[in-house]
DNA sequence: TCGTTTTGACCGGAG
DNA sequence: TCTCCGGTCAAAACG
């Protein structure tokens, strides 16, 4: 039954575009946004093989809850609901960047859609970590430019997506998961599983608020399919200790594709966390589900942008929502070498553990992080942010974009200069 | 008939 | 070595 997992797979993706051969470690703060990288790709696609944890708390209550958790307010989840329309003001967190996401997007779509590109000129201060208020519009259409613009499409209500990323350099983590992306989404109660608005750092400011009404209207259901454009088959579900939400395990249904993901959903069906492991060894299936022209357009774009990777990913990246982030580095993302580019020595070298698929290591390791704040419960509360890490030492980024180095600094706790 | 979901059992890493 | 627990397997159920 096609019902749950996935989107229809209609085409066998073929054209491999040449992926930029890069393998280097690079971390960048906000700038990531500036690139025309698609967020979805980061999360779900092959290009960023790694483990990705995505916490989704869609705006309202979920989000607030998480905030509560983080803040230690002790408020039981789901109890406190914050009106979506209200700007969520997280506890003292430094403002981070926002993405404006069209209301109609489901989480998956978010993932799929082009997100990270945008106003190119915003550069956060590398040292201070302060980032000019940035807003990113989340558009279905992958068009470039859109700074500050809230949304063009009528179809989409505006809701902001904040994303803050931070690079972590934890060697350990890196081993298993070369790159990690974390982002957290809070989902709104009212909405079913689908996530219409994703907001990772809920800092309110920046003037972005999700428009509840529009929001509501344009909500697209993610339903069973985690709409990241790939087809998934659920192969297990388990109640994980420390989490009140059951975790579901999915595999990509594409033959021989090692990509896996695990999804936690709250009782009301909202996705609270998604972790991707590995990468797809195929292009994203042309989805039929996206009916809207715009959507299709976006998908196309995505494909174009993402070179099919043949590689086998070993990496997994985690992306999680952001509730709070470190103010210091707001958004820096480091990408693992492998993923970005398909060929990574890493995978080839085999040095690391990449489980190609094999009966993988049981635990998808990630997030021991330093970053996490431990919650009273047991679960580590992670700071919301998006982190892509790369292992390589190389500074060269060959992601197809041009980068200008504007600073270098030795960061405490990290042996490698940033 | 077939693909997916459900779900208890099993495996194996970690402590 | 034992226990805990996350991840996977696989049979049965489902659509
Ligand atoms: Zn796949």
mmCIF file of C-alpha atoms in Angstrom, chain A:
data_model
loop_
_atom_site.group_PDB
_atom_site.id
_atom_site.type_symbol
_atom_site.label_atom_id
_atom_site.label_comp_id
_atom_site.label_asym_id
_atom_site.label_seq_id
_atom_site.Cartn_x
_atom_site.Cartn_y
_atom_site.Cartn_z
ATOM 1 C CA UNK A 1 0.000 0.000 0.000
ATOM 2 C CA UNK A 2 1.383 3.080 -1.159
ATOM 3 C CA UNK A 3 -0.225 4.954 1.444
ATOM 4 C CA UNK A 4 2.392 5.649 3.777
ATOM 5 C CA UNK A 5 5.611 6.039 2.647
ATOM 6 C CA UNK A 6 6.119 7.667 -0.047
ATOM 7 C CA UNK A 7 5.738 9.569 -2.860
ATOM 8 C CA UNK A 8 5.217 7.866 -6.002
ATOM 9 C CA UNK A 9 8.215 6.960 -7.715
ATOM 10 C CA UNK A 10 7.674 7.602 -11.268
ATOM 11 C CA UNK A 11 10.904 7.945 -12.820
ATOM 12 C CA UNK A 12 14.102 6.383 -12.505
ATOM 13 C CA UNK A 13 16.287 9.182 -12.253
ATOM 14 C CA UNK A 14 18.994 9.161 -14.536
ATOM 15 C CA UNK A 15 21.200 11.847 -15.468
ATOM 16 C CA UNK A 16 23.943 12.181 -13.228
ATOM 17 C CA UNK A 17 25.232 15.490 -13.193
ATOM 18 C CA UNK A 18 28.669 15.953 -12.405
ATOM 19 C CA UNK A 19 29.006 16.712 -8.886
ATOM 20 C CA UNK A 20 31.605 18.996 -7.919
ATOM 21 C CA UNK A 21 34.419 17.123 -6.607
ATOM 22 C CA UNK A 22 35.111 18.490 -3.394
ATOM 23 C CA UNK A 23 35.837 17.162 -0.313
ATOM 24 C CA UNK A 24 36.736 19.437 2.116
ATOM 25 C CA UNK A 25 35.674 20.636 5.264
ATOM 26 C CA UNK A 26 34.125 23.833 5.312
ATOM 27 C CA UNK A 27 32.025 25.452 7.701
ATOM 28 C CA UNK A 28 30.327 28.590 7.160
ATOM 29 C CA UNK A 29 28.028 30.544 9.056
ATOM 30 C CA UNK A 30 25.033 32.043 7.664
ATOM 31 C CA UNK A 31 26.451 32.075 4.347
ATOM 32 C CA UNK A 32 25.161 28.741 3.894
ATOM 33 C CA UNK A 33 21.977 30.300 3.226
ATOM 34 C CA UNK A 34 23.390 32.282 0.586
ATOM 35 C CA UNK A 35 24.273 29.421 -1.402
ATOM 36 C CA UNK A 36 21.781 28.021 -3.603
ATOM 37 C CA UNK A 37 21.799 24.816 -1.872
ATOM 38 C CA UNK A 38 18.553 23.245 -1.291
ATOM 39 C CA UNK A 39 17.784 22.422 2.155
ATOM 40 C CA UNK A 40 15.903 19.429 1.303
ATOM 41 C CA UNK A 41 18.798 18.080 -0.356
ATOM 42 C CA UNK A 42 20.736 18.499 2.660
ATOM 43 C CA UNK A 43 18.351 16.604 4.630
ATOM 44 C CA UNK A 44 17.243 13.947 2.440
ATOM 45 C CA UNK A 45 19.303 13.657 -0.467
ATOM 46 C CA UNK A 46 22.303 11.928 -1.284
ATOM 47 C CA UNK A 47 24.298 14.866 -1.569
ATOM 48 C CA UNK A 48 24.674 15.206 1.931
ATOM 49 C CA UNK A 49 25.136 11.841 3.118
ATOM 50 C CA UNK A 50 25.326 11.735 6.676
ATOM 51 C CA UNK A 51 23.035 11.525 9.455
ATOM 52 C CA UNK A 52 20.645 14.187 9.736
ATOM 53 C CA UNK A 53 18.432 14.769 12.524
ATOM 54 C CA UNK A 54 15.622 16.960 11.949
ATOM 55 C CA UNK A 55 13.523 17.945 14.709
ATOM 56 C CA UNK A 56 10.436 19.337 13.695
ATOM 57 C CA UNK A 57 8.449 21.310 15.867
ATOM 58 C CA UNK A 58 6.112 23.231 14.058
ATOM 59 C CA UNK A 59 5.507 26.440 15.252
ATOM 60 C CA UNK A 60 3.163 26.401 17.916
ATOM 61 C CA UNK A 61 2.873 24.226 20.716
ATOM 62 C CA UNK A 62 5.380 21.833 19.778
ATOM 63 C CA UNK A 63 7.751 24.491 19.612
ATOM 64 C CA UNK A 64 6.830 26.068 22.757
ATOM 65 C CA UNK A 65 7.075 22.825 24.417
ATOM 66 C CA UNK A 66 10.467 22.348 23.298
ATOM 67 C CA UNK A 67 11.315 25.666 24.433
ATOM 68 C CA UNK A 68 9.910 24.803 27.694
ATOM 69 C CA UNK A 69 11.973 21.770 27.797
ATOM 70 C CA UNK A 70 14.995 23.601 27.041
ATOM 71 C CA UNK A 71 14.274 26.229 29.395
ATOM 72 C CA UNK A 72 13.418 23.784 32.004
ATOM 73 C CA UNK A 73 10.131 25.305 32.524
ATOM 74 C CA UNK A 74 8.780 21.950 33.209
ATOM 75 C CA UNK A 75 5.745 22.523 31.247
ATOM 76 C CA UNK A 76 4.426 19.355 29.924
ATOM 77 C CA UNK A 77 4.500 19.077 26.273
ATOM 78 C CA UNK A 78 1.561 19.910 24.318
ATOM 79 C CA UNK A 79 0.114 21.760 27.092
ATOM 80 C CA UNK A 80 1.251 25.054 26.244
ATOM 81 C CA UNK A 81 0.288 26.077 22.917
ATOM 82 C CA UNK A 82 1.380 29.152 21.436
ATOM 83 C CA UNK A 83 -0.691 30.595 18.746
ATOM 84 C CA UNK A 84 1.029 30.128 15.570
ATOM 85 C CA UNK A 85 0.609 33.564 14.588
ATOM 86 C CA UNK A 86 2.350 34.815 17.530
ATOM 87 C CA UNK A 87 5.907 35.356 17.215
ATOM 88 C CA UNK A 88 7.552 32.852 19.189
ATOM 89 C CA UNK A 89 9.918 34.308 21.422
ATOM 90 C CA UNK A 90 12.283 31.891 22.637
ATOM 91 C CA UNK A 91 14.137 32.370 25.677
ATOM 92 C CA UNK A 92 17.054 34.372 25.286
ATOM 93 C CA UNK A 93 18.406 33.184 22.205
ATOM 94 C CA UNK A 94 20.148 35.236 19.829
ATOM 95 C CA UNK A 95 18.244 35.883 16.781
ATOM 96 C CA UNK A 96 19.161 33.837 14.000
ATOM 97 C CA UNK A 97 18.282 33.641 10.491
ATOM 98 C CA UNK A 98 14.908 32.877 9.300
ATOM 99 C CA UNK A 99 13.602 31.108 6.415
ATOM 100 C CA UNK A 100 10.315 32.026 5.238
ATOM 101 C CA UNK A 101 8.453 29.047 4.221
ATOM 102 C CA UNK A 102 5.397 29.041 2.201
ATOM 103 C CA UNK A 103 2.680 27.760 4.230
ATOM 104 C CA UNK A 104 1.725 25.141 1.886
ATOM 105 C CA UNK A 105 4.818 23.223 2.251
ATOM 106 C CA UNK A 106 4.954 20.103 4.108
ATOM 107 C CA UNK A 107 7.955 19.172 5.953
ATOM 108 C CA UNK A 108 9.087 16.964 3.306
ATOM 109 C CA UNK A 109 8.543 19.537 0.829
ATOM 110 C CA UNK A 110 10.489 21.811 2.844
ATOM 111 C CA UNK A 111 13.169 19.440 2.776
ATOM 112 C CA UNK A 112 12.865 19.158 -0.829
ATOM 113 C CA UNK A 113 12.516 22.601 -1.653
ATOM 114 C CA UNK A 114 15.188 24.987 -2.155
ATOM 115 C CA UNK A 115 15.853 26.748 0.856
ATOM 116 C CA UNK A 116 19.101 27.777 1.626
ATOM 117 C CA UNK A 117 19.701 30.095 -1.045
ATOM 118 C CA UNK A 118 18.953 33.580 -0.646
ATOM 119 C CA UNK A 119 20.155 36.847 0.054
ATOM 120 C CA UNK A 120 23.534 36.585 -0.791
ATOM 121 C CA UNK A 121 25.027 39.259 0.894
ATOM 122 C CA UNK A 122 24.436 38.606 4.381
ATOM 123 C CA UNK A 123 27.464 37.735 6.162
ATOM 124 C CA UNK A 124 27.512 37.218 9.757
ATOM 125 C CA UNK A 125 30.394 38.373 11.645
ATOM 126 C CA UNK A 126 32.631 35.484 11.894
ATOM 127 C CA UNK A 127 33.994 36.356 15.119
ATOM 128 C CA UNK A 128 31.096 37.711 16.898
ATOM 129 C CA UNK A 129 28.677 35.427 15.475
ATOM 130 C CA UNK A 130 26.275 38.137 15.109
ATOM 131 C CA UNK A 131 24.304 37.905 12.098
ATOM 132 C CA UNK A 132 22.435 40.618 10.563
ATOM 133 C CA UNK A 133 18.871 39.933 10.701
ATOM 134 C CA UNK A 134 18.262 37.833 7.839
ATOM 135 C CA UNK A 135 15.261 36.558 6.440
ATOM 136 C CA UNK A 136 14.926 33.914 3.980
ATOM 137 C CA UNK A 137 11.985 33.242 2.051
ATOM 138 C CA UNK A 138 11.072 29.805 1.531
ATOM 139 C CA UNK A 139 9.765 29.458 -1.824
ATOM 140 C CA UNK A 140 8.595 26.640 -3.657
ATOM 141 C CA UNK A 141 10.064 28.054 -6.653
ATOM 142 C CA UNK A 142 13.578 27.818 -6.556
ATOM 143 C CA UNK A 143 14.409 31.093 -7.722
ATOM 144 C CA UNK A 144 17.200 32.832 -6.468
ATOM 145 C CA UNK A 145 16.761 36.060 -5.089
ATOM 146 C CA UNK A 146 14.465 36.858 -2.585
ATOM 147 C CA UNK A 147 15.808 38.586 0.210
ATOM 148 C CA UNK A 148 13.657 39.975 2.661
ATOM 149 C CA UNK A 149 10.774 39.270 0.626
ATOM 150 C CA UNK A 150 8.325 37.446 2.487
ATOM 151 C CA UNK A 151 6.667 35.543 0.007
ATOM 152 C CA UNK A 152 5.656 36.002 -3.334
ATOM 153 C CA UNK A 153 3.343 33.333 -3.956
ATOM 154 C CA UNK A 154 -0.058 33.858 -2.973
ATOM 155 C CA UNK A 155 -0.364 30.338 -2.363
ATOM 156 C CA UNK A 156 1.892 30.321 0.423
ATOM 157 C CA UNK A 157 1.277 31.995 3.530
ATOM 158 C CA UNK A 158 4.227 33.179 5.104
ATOM 159 C CA UNK A 159 5.747 31.419 7.788
ATOM 160 C CA UNK A 160 9.171 31.640 8.760
ATOM 161 C CA UNK A 161 11.720 29.079 8.983
ATOM 162 C CA UNK A 162 14.535 29.816 11.120
ATOM 163 C CA UNK A 163 17.516 27.948 10.901
ATOM 164 C CA UNK A 164 20.556 28.274 12.763
ATOM 165 C CA UNK A 165 23.447 26.255 12.200
ATOM 166 C CA UNK A 166 26.536 25.724 13.957
ATOM 167 C CA UNK A 167 29.477 23.744 13.209
ATOM 168 C CA UNK A 168 30.605 21.260 15.572
ATOM 169 C CA UNK A 169 33.796 19.647 15.400
ATOM 170 C CA UNK A 170 33.529 16.625 17.302
ATOM 171 C CA UNK A 171 35.756 14.102 15.871
ATOM 172 C CA UNK A 172 33.889 11.316 17.227
ATOM 173 C CA UNK A 173 30.726 12.200 15.771
ATOM 174 C CA UNK A 174 32.248 12.895 12.620
ATOM 175 C CA UNK A 175 33.477 9.514 12.234
ATOM 176 C CA UNK A 176 30.276 7.899 12.099
ATOM 177 C CA UNK A 177 28.422 10.645 10.656
ATOM 178 C CA UNK A 178 30.419 12.797 8.601
ATOM 179 C CA UNK A 179 28.134 15.566 8.356
ATOM 180 C CA UNK A 180 25.356 16.525 10.449
ATOM 181 C CA UNK A 181 22.641 18.864 9.909
ATOM 182 C CA UNK A 182 20.369 19.657 12.586
ATOM 183 C CA UNK A 183 17.286 21.526 12.445
ATOM 184 C CA UNK A 184 14.300 21.505 14.459
ATOM 185 C CA UNK A 185 10.876 22.050 13.438
ATOM 186 C CA UNK A 186 8.042 22.580 15.590
ATOM 187 C CA UNK A 187 4.824 21.496 14.408
ATOM 188 C CA UNK A 188 1.582 22.932 15.076
ATOM 189 C CA UNK A 189 -1.009 21.112 16.799
ATOM 190 C CA UNK A 190 -3.655 21.926 14.521
ATOM 191 C CA UNK A 191 -1.934 20.384 11.763
ATOM 192 C CA UNK A 192 -1.631 16.881 11.195
ATOM 193 C CA UNK A 193 1.500 15.176 10.615
ATOM 194 C CA UNK A 194 2.401 17.347 8.021
ATOM 195 C CA UNK A 195 4.459 20.117 8.880
ATOM 196 C CA UNK A 196 3.506 23.230 7.426
ATOM 197 C CA UNK A 197 5.707 25.531 8.975
ATOM 198 C CA UNK A 198 8.989 24.835 10.137
ATOM 199 C CA UNK A 199 10.780 26.980 12.345
ATOM 200 C CA UNK A 200 13.938 26.123 13.731
ATOM 201 C CA UNK A 201 15.023 28.727 15.858
ATOM 202 C CA UNK A 202 12.216 30.255 17.191
ATOM 203 C CA UNK A 203 13.327 33.495 17.779
ATOM 204 C CA UNK A 204 10.761 35.750 17.027
ATOM 205 C CA UNK A 205 12.241 38.783 15.866
ATOM 206 C CA UNK A 206 13.195 39.587 12.534
ATOM 207 C CA UNK A 207 9.723 40.350 11.942
ATOM 208 C CA UNK A 208 8.779 37.115 10.604
ATOM 209 C CA UNK A 209 5.828 35.477 11.862
ATOM 210 C CA UNK A 210 3.900 32.841 10.441
ATOM 211 C CA UNK A 211 0.599 33.884 9.380
ATOM 212 C CA UNK A 212 -1.641 31.535 10.974
ATOM 213 C CA UNK A 213 -4.480 31.926 8.728
ATOM 214 C CA UNK A 214 -2.640 31.576 5.633
ATOM 215 C CA UNK A 215 -0.742 29.018 7.215
ATOM 216 C CA UNK A 216 -3.682 27.063 7.868
ATOM 217 C CA UNK A 217 -5.017 27.367 4.492
ATOM 218 C CA UNK A 218 -2.046 26.423 2.726
ATOM 219 C CA UNK A 219 -1.028 23.639 4.823
ATOM 220 C CA UNK A 220 -0.100 20.732 2.858
ATOM 221 C CA UNK A 221 -0.332 17.436 4.281
ATOM 222 C CA UNK A 222 2.593 15.410 4.529
ATOM 223 C CA UNK A 223 0.601 12.585 5.628
ATOM 224 C CA UNK A 224 2.193 9.417 5.610
ATOM 225 C CA UNK A 225 4.670 10.105 3.149
ATOM 226 C CA UNK A 226 7.429 11.912 4.347
ATOM 227 C CA UNK A 227 7.600 13.987 1.554
ATOM 228 C CA UNK A 228 11.105 14.456 0.883
ATOM 229 C CA UNK A 229 10.643 13.225 -2.562
ATOM 230 C CA UNK A 230 11.845 9.744 -1.955
ATOM 231 C CA UNK A 231 9.924 6.645 -1.320
ATOM 232 C CA UNK A 232 10.322 5.079 2.024
ATOM 233 C CA UNK A 233 9.352 1.846 3.541
ATOM 234 C CA UNK A 234 8.879 1.540 7.213
ATOM 235 C CA UNK A 235 10.708 -1.394 8.617
ATOM 236 C CA UNK A 236 10.365 -0.877 12.257
ATOM 237 C CA UNK A 237 9.019 1.175 15.022
ATOM 238 C CA UNK A 238 10.123 1.431 18.503
ATOM 239 C CA UNK A 239 9.566 3.357 21.583
ATOM 240 C CA UNK A 240 12.798 4.891 22.433
ATOM 241 C CA UNK A 241 13.706 5.480 25.925
ATOM 242 C CA UNK A 242 13.869 9.042 26.804
ATOM 243 C CA UNK A 243 11.439 10.038 24.225
ATOM 244 C CA UNK A 244 7.798 9.938 24.570
ATOM 245 C CA UNK A 245 7.357 9.618 20.926
ATOM 246 C CA UNK A 246 7.695 6.377 19.082
ATOM 247 C CA UNK A 247 10.432 6.236 16.534
ATOM 248 C CA UNK A 248 9.804 4.795 13.158
ATOM 249 C CA UNK A 249 12.502 3.418 10.911
ATOM 250 C CA UNK A 250 12.344 3.804 7.203
ATOM 251 C CA UNK A 251 14.405 2.630 4.330
ATOM 252 C CA UNK A 252 14.460 4.067 0.919
ATOM 253 C CA UNK A 253 12.588 1.758 -1.341
ATOM 254 C CA UNK A 254 14.844 2.337 -4.239
ATOM 255 C CA UNK A 255 16.719 -0.837 -5.001
ATOM 256 C CA UNK A 256 20.019 -0.981 -3.292
ATOM 257 C CA UNK A 257 19.685 2.414 -1.871
ATOM 258 C CA UNK A 258 21.236 2.533 1.539
ATOM 259 C CA UNK A 259 19.437 5.585 2.672
ATOM 260 C CA UNK A 260 17.531 5.275 5.878
ATOM 261 C CA UNK A 261 15.771 7.569 8.143
ATOM 262 C CA UNK A 262 14.149 7.452 11.455
ATOM 263 C CA UNK A 263 11.277 9.611 12.363
ATOM 264 C CA UNK A 264 9.774 10.449 15.637
ATOM 265 C CA UNK A 265 6.288 11.679 15.759
ATOM 266 C CA UNK A 266 4.363 13.069 18.563
ATOM 267 C CA UNK A 267 1.143 11.530 19.556
ATOM 268 C CA UNK A 268 -0.742 13.768 17.340
ATOM 269 C CA UNK A 269 1.239 12.713 14.416
ATOM 270 C CA UNK A 270 3.516 15.605 14.169
ATOM 271 C CA UNK A 271 7.033 14.966 13.302
ATOM 272 C CA UNK A 272 9.316 15.845 16.060
ATOM 273 C CA UNK A 273 12.517 14.525 14.733
ATOM 274 C CA UNK A 274 13.895 13.052 11.612
ATOM 275 C CA UNK A 275 17.275 11.529 11.286
ATOM 276 C CA UNK A 276 18.691 10.525 7.977
ATOM 277 C CA UNK A 277 21.402 8.057 7.562
ATOM 278 C CA UNK A 278 23.363 7.444 4.488
ATOM 279 C CA UNK A 279 22.609 8.897 1.191
ATOM 280 C CA UNK A 280 20.639 7.968 -1.813
ATOM 281 C CA UNK A 281 22.457 6.406 -4.625
ATOM 282 C CA UNK A 282 19.921 7.562 -7.074
ATOM 283 C CA UNK A 283 18.181 10.665 -8.056
ATOM 284 C CA UNK A 284 15.104 11.741 -6.415
ATOM 285 C CA UNK A 285 12.214 10.112 -8.049
ATOM 286 C CA UNK A 286 10.204 12.462 -10.020
ATOM 287 C CA UNK A 287 7.346 12.905 -7.872
ATOM 288 C CA UNK A 288 3.967 13.039 -9.235
ATOM 289 C CA UNK A 289 2.640 14.195 -6.079
ATOM 290 C CA UNK A 290 3.655 17.660 -6.544
ATOM 291 C CA UNK A 291 0.904 18.879 -8.553
ATOM 292 C CA UNK A 292 1.555 22.446 -8.500
ATOM 293 C CA UNK A 293 3.561 23.747 -11.271
ATOM 294 C CA UNK A 294 5.671 25.584 -8.942
ATOM 295 C CA UNK A 295 6.384 22.570 -7.038
ATOM 296 C CA UNK A 296 7.357 20.664 -9.976
ATOM 297 C CA UNK A 297 9.542 23.406 -10.928
ATOM 298 C CA UNK A 298 11.196 23.304 -7.690
ATOM 299 C CA UNK A 299 11.751 19.696 -7.867
ATOM 300 C CA UNK A 300 13.324 20.013 -11.134
ATOM 301 C CA UNK A 301 15.523 22.561 -9.873
ATOM 302 C CA UNK A 302 16.512 20.436 -7.140
ATOM 303 C CA UNK A 303 17.525 17.756 -9.317
ATOM 304 C CA UNK A 304 19.418 19.950 -11.447
ATOM 305 C CA UNK A 305 21.222 21.266 -8.581
ATOM 306 C CA UNK A 306 21.907 18.041 -7.075
ATOM 307 C CA UNK A 307 24.015 15.871 -8.966
ATOM 308 C CA UNK A 308 23.093 12.382 -8.592
ATOM 309 C CA UNK A 309 25.478 10.760 -6.509
ATOM 310 C CA UNK A 310 26.558 7.395 -7.113
ATOM 311 C CA UNK A 311 28.407 7.271 -4.111
ATOM 312 C CA UNK A 312 27.389 5.405 -1.306
ATOM 313 C CA UNK A 313 26.978 7.316 1.519
ATOM 314 C CA UNK A 314 28.022 6.340 4.555
ATOM 315 C CA UNK A 315 27.393 9.307 6.216
ATOM 316 C CA UNK A 316 24.498 10.462 7.903
ATOM 317 C CA UNK A 317 23.582 13.809 8.876
ATOM 318 C CA UNK A 318 21.340 15.025 11.401
ATOM 319 C CA UNK A 319 19.374 18.032 11.332
ATOM 320 C CA UNK A 320 17.397 19.274 14.055
ATOM 321 C CA UNK A 321 15.295 21.985 14.855
ATOM 322 C CA UNK A 322 16.353 24.740 16.633
ATOM 323 C CA UNK A 323 14.958 25.970 19.609
ATOM 324 C CA UNK A 324 17.759 27.724 20.830
ATOM 325 C CA UNK A 325 20.965 28.117 19.418
ATOM 326 C CA UNK A 326 24.064 29.315 20.381
ATOM 327 C CA UNK A 327 24.253 32.762 19.930
ATOM 328 C CA UNK A 328 27.755 32.620 19.127
ATOM 329 C CA UNK A 329 27.717 31.007 15.924
ATOM 330 C CA UNK A 330 24.481 31.334 14.581
ATOM 331 C CA UNK A 331 24.540 29.538 11.595
ATOM 332 C CA UNK A 332 27.446 27.926 10.339
ATOM 333 C CA UNK A 333 27.292 24.817 8.503
ATOM 334 C CA UNK A 334 30.025 22.588 7.770
ATOM 335 C CA UNK A 335 29.599 20.000 5.215
ATOM 336 C CA UNK A 336 31.220 16.760 5.231
ATOM 337 C CA UNK A 337 33.305 16.258 2.380
ATOM 338 C CA UNK A 338 31.765 13.268 1.218
ATOM 339 C CA UNK A 339 28.481 14.289 0.985
ATOM 340 C CA UNK A 340 28.709 17.325 -0.689
ATOM 341 C CA UNK A 341 30.424 16.022 -3.389
ATOM 342 C CA UNK A 342 29.812 12.726 -4.275
ATOM 343 C CA UNK A 343 33.041 11.302 -4.405
ATOM 344 C CA UNK A 344 34.575 11.364 -1.269
ATOM 345 C CA UNK A 345 37.592 9.732 -0.527
ATOM 346 C CA UNK A 346 36.175 8.962 2.612
ATOM 347 C CA UNK A 347 33.741 6.666 1.432
ATOM 348 C CA UNK A 348 36.122 5.196 -0.776
ATOM 349 C CA UNK A 349 38.835 5.018 1.590
ATOM 350 C CA UNK A 350 36.693 3.028 3.640
ATOM 351 C CA UNK A 351 38.469 4.156 6.506
ATOM 352 C CA UNK A 352 35.628 5.262 8.247
ATOM 353 C CA UNK A 353 32.941 3.412 9.147
ATOM 354 C CA UNK A 354 30.643 3.912 6.698
ATOM 355 C CA UNK A 355 28.399 1.272 6.756
ATOM 356 C CA UNK A 356 27.555 0.958 3.452
ATOM 357 C CA UNK A 357 24.575 -0.390 4.083
ATOM 358 C CA UNK A 358 25.554 -3.266 5.673
ATOM 359 C CA UNK A 359 23.976 -4.359 8.638
ATOM 360 C CA UNK A 360 24.865 -1.282 10.003
ATOM 361 C CA UNK A 361 26.078 -0.400 13.184
ATOM 362 C CA UNK A 362 23.297 -0.525 15.423
ATOM 363 C CA UNK A 363 23.280 2.830 16.725
ATOM 364 C CA UNK A 364 23.167 5.666 14.481
ATOM 365 C CA UNK A 365 25.396 7.693 16.324
ATOM 366 C CA UNK A 366 25.192 11.302 16.354
ATOM 367 C CA UNK A 367 24.670 13.796 18.729
ATOM 368 C CA UNK A 368 26.576 13.001 21.699
ATOM 369 C CA UNK A 369 27.269 16.274 21.130
ATOM 370 C CA UNK A 370 28.557 18.694 23.125
ATOM 371 C CA UNK A 371 25.895 20.724 22.100
ATOM 372 C CA UNK A 372 23.095 19.069 23.608
ATOM 373 C CA UNK A 373 21.760 20.266 26.743
ATOM 374 C CA UNK A 374 20.658 17.574 28.830
ATOM 375 C CA UNK A 375 17.150 17.678 29.660
ATOM 376 C CA UNK A 376 15.851 16.596 32.878
ATOM 377 C CA UNK A 377 14.156 13.768 31.360
ATOM 378 C CA UNK A 378 16.898 11.959 29.933
ATOM 379 C CA UNK A 379 16.691 13.060 26.625
ATOM 380 C CA UNK A 380 19.236 15.284 25.542
ATOM 381 C CA UNK A 381 17.801 18.399 24.437
ATOM 382 C CA UNK A 382 19.547 19.577 21.535
ATOM 383 C CA UNK A 383 20.095 22.999 20.603
ATOM 384 C CA UNK A 384 18.426 23.771 17.532
ATOM 385 C CA UNK A 385 20.669 24.360 14.757
ATOM 386 C CA UNK A 386 21.752 23.063 11.563
ATOM 387 C CA UNK A 387 25.110 21.596 11.381
ATOM 388 C CA UNK A 388 26.824 20.109 8.510
ATOM 389 C CA UNK A 389 30.156 18.804 9.193
ATOM 390 C CA UNK A 390 32.824 17.679 7.033
ATOM 391 C CA UNK A 391 35.731 15.854 8.078
ATOM 392 C CA UNK A 392 38.262 16.811 5.709
ATOM 393 C CA UNK A 393 41.035 19.058 6.464
ATOM 394 C CA UNK A 394 40.933 20.619 3.212
ATOM 395 C CA UNK A 395 39.745 24.084 2.998
ATOM 396 C CA UNK A 396 38.834 23.835 -0.498
ATOM 397 C CA UNK A 397 35.249 23.775 -1.128
ATOM 398 C CA UNK A 398 34.281 22.679 -4.334
ATOM 399 C CA UNK A 399 30.670 22.749 -4.113
ATOM 400 C CA UNK A 400 30.221 24.521 -7.244
ATOM 401 C CA UNK A 401 30.073 27.850 -5.637
ATOM 402 C CA UNK A 402 32.635 30.401 -5.145
ATOM 403 C CA UNK A 403 33.629 31.267 -1.701
ATOM 404 C CA UNK A 404 35.699 33.983 -0.372
ATOM 405 C CA UNK A 405 37.418 33.440 2.881
ATOM 406 C CA UNK A 406 36.899 36.341 5.120
ATOM 407 C CA UNK A 407 38.472 35.199 8.258
ATOM 408 C CA UNK A 408 40.093 32.450 10.175
ATOM 409 C CA UNK A 409 40.080 31.802 13.783
ATOM 410 C CA UNK A 410 40.980 29.219 16.273
ATOM 411 C CA UNK A 411 37.945 28.317 18.149
ATOM 412 C CA UNK A 412 38.111 27.053 21.611
ATOM 413 C CA UNK A 413 37.547 23.408 21.818
ATOM 414 C CA UNK A 414 38.363 22.882 18.262
ATOM 415 C CA UNK A 415 41.857 22.117 17.249
ATOM 416 C CA UNK A 416 41.245 23.130 13.765
ATOM 417 C CA UNK A 417 41.132 26.700 12.775
ATOM 418 C CA UNK A 418 37.843 27.802 11.552
#
